[in-house]
Tab-separated table of C-alpha atoms in Angstrom:
chain	number	residue	atom	x	y	z
A	20	UNK	CA	8.056	-4.811	-14.079
A	21	UNK	CA	7.853	-1.382	-15.620
A	22	UNK	CA	10.758	-0.456	-17.884
A	23	UNK	CA	11.989	3.088	-17.139
A	24	UNK	CA	9.020	4.144	-14.988
A	25	UNK	CA	8.019	7.808	-14.986
A	26	UNK	CA	9.120	9.810	-11.911
A	27	UNK	CA	5.584	9.782	-10.512
A	28	UNK	CA	5.832	5.994	-10.041
A	29	UNK	CA	9.101	6.095	-8.099
A	30	UNK	CA	9.539	6.059	-4.348
A	31	UNK	CA	12.513	6.198	-2.036
A	32	UNK	CA	13.148	3.431	0.464
A	33	UNK	CA	15.153	3.682	3.685
A	34	UNK	CA	18.426	2.807	1.943
A	35	UNK	CA	18.123	5.860	-0.316
A	36	UNK	CA	17.635	3.599	-3.336
A	37	UNK	CA	14.965	4.316	-5.922
A	38	UNK	CA	12.507	1.514	-6.578
A	39	UNK	CA	9.331	1.499	-8.695
A	40	UNK	CA	6.019	0.954	-6.934
A	41	UNK	CA	4.484	-2.478	-7.470
A	42	UNK	CA	0.852	-3.439	-7.654
A	43	UNK	CA	-0.621	-6.516	-6.005
A	44	UNK	CA	-1.160	-8.307	-9.325
A	45	UNK	CA	2.656	-8.317	-9.873
A	46	UNK	CA	3.427	-10.082	-6.573
A	47	UNK	CA	4.104	-13.832	-6.422
A	48	UNK	CA	1.767	-16.199	-4.578
A	49	UNK	CA	2.609	-16.639	-0.898
A	50	UNK	CA	4.688	-13.450	-0.554
A	51	UNK	CA	3.348	-11.089	2.132
A	52	UNK	CA	3.233	-7.391	1.248
A	53	UNK	CA	2.088	-4.143	2.875
A	54	UNK	CA	-0.512	-1.909	1.224
A	55	UNK	CA	0.873	1.560	0.418
A	56	UNK	CA	-1.917	3.106	-1.627
A	57	UNK	CA	-5.358	2.391	-3.046
A	58	UNK	CA	-6.092	3.963	-6.403
A	59	UNK	CA	-9.400	3.922	-8.162
A	60	UNK	CA	-11.660	5.831	-10.476
A	61	UNK	CA	-13.827	7.235	-7.696
A	62	UNK	CA	-14.158	7.555	-3.939
A	63	UNK	CA	-16.956	4.979	-3.662
A	64	UNK	CA	-14.733	2.180	-4.999
A	65	UNK	CA	-11.918	3.124	-2.614
A	66	UNK	CA	-14.454	3.134	0.241
A	67	UNK	CA	-15.629	-0.347	-0.817
A	68	UNK	CA	-12.028	-1.633	-0.791
A	69	UNK	CA	-11.465	-0.119	2.650
A	70	UNK	CA	-14.683	-1.745	3.880
A	71	UNK	CA	-13.320	-5.139	2.804
A	72	UNK	CA	-10.248	-4.625	5.000
A	73	UNK	CA	-7.897	-3.329	2.296
A	74	UNK	CA	-6.521	-0.448	4.364
A	75	UNK	CA	-3.222	1.413	4.151
A	76	UNK	CA	-0.547	-0.467	6.073
A	77	UNK	CA	-2.474	-3.764	6.104
A	78	UNK	CA	-0.600	-6.980	5.320
A	79	UNK	CA	-1.940	-8.982	2.378
A	80	UNK	CA	-0.812	-12.284	0.857
A	81	UNK	CA	-1.971	-13.828	-2.425
A	82	UNK	CA	-2.946	-17.400	-1.603
A	83	UNK	CA	-4.563	-19.042	-4.622
A	84	UNK	CA	-5.124	-18.365	-8.305
A	85	UNK	CA	-8.315	-19.706	-9.814
A	86	UNK	CA	-8.041	-21.716	-13.065
A	87	UNK	CA	-8.690	-18.681	-15.274
A	88	UNK	CA	-6.474	-16.404	-13.101
A	89	UNK	CA	-9.408	-14.215	-12.083
A	90	UNK	CA	-10.418	-13.762	-9.278
A	91	UNK	CA	-7.525	-14.285	-6.860
A	92	UNK	CA	-7.866	-15.409	-3.247
A	93	UNK	CA	-5.936	-13.205	-0.824
A	94	UNK	CA	-5.393	-13.366	2.916
A	95	UNK	CA	-5.918	-9.941	4.526
A	96	UNK	CA	-5.229	-10.253	8.230
A	97	UNK	CA	-7.359	-13.198	9.431
A	98	UNK	CA	-9.892	-13.121	6.576
A	99	UNK	CA	-9.758	-14.686	3.128
A	100	UNK	CA	-10.990	-12.426	0.311
A	101	UNK	CA	-11.628	-13.206	-3.339
A	102	UNK	CA	-10.519	-10.139	-5.299
A	103	UNK	CA	-10.867	-9.411	-9.015
A	104	UNK	CA	-7.659	-8.827	-10.961
A	105	UNK	CA	-8.790	-5.333	-12.008
A	106	UNK	CA	-8.863	-4.384	-8.316
A	107	UNK	CA	-5.460	-5.987	-7.671
A	108	UNK	CA	-4.003	-3.601	-10.261
A	109	UNK	CA	-5.213	-0.648	-8.157
A	110	UNK	CA	-3.484	-1.710	-4.934
A	111	UNK	CA	0.102	-0.444	-4.635
A	112	UNK	CA	2.257	-2.520	-2.298
A	113	UNK	CA	5.768	-3.013	-0.944
A	114	UNK	CA	7.282	-6.382	0.026
A	115	UNK	CA	7.740	-7.133	3.715
A	116	UNK	CA	11.286	-7.927	4.765
């Protein structure tokens, strides 16, 4: 987790509490989350992620780590994707309740 995150990384939830945004690489295996934002260096990479099914509001679950921890297998809807860790760091998520 980020210690004392800058205000730009904070969001408000429905309970009026402040919680820092998390990225997909910080989430435990088997915990379903919802995609809030896709960040990237350019529009073409964001378009590639969207083409793979990584869309805002989609549910994603990390399923399996490979022996060297990169890439990571994730379940996005009904399809299983193998995603590099550098891309996981660009996907901001919130846990499903």
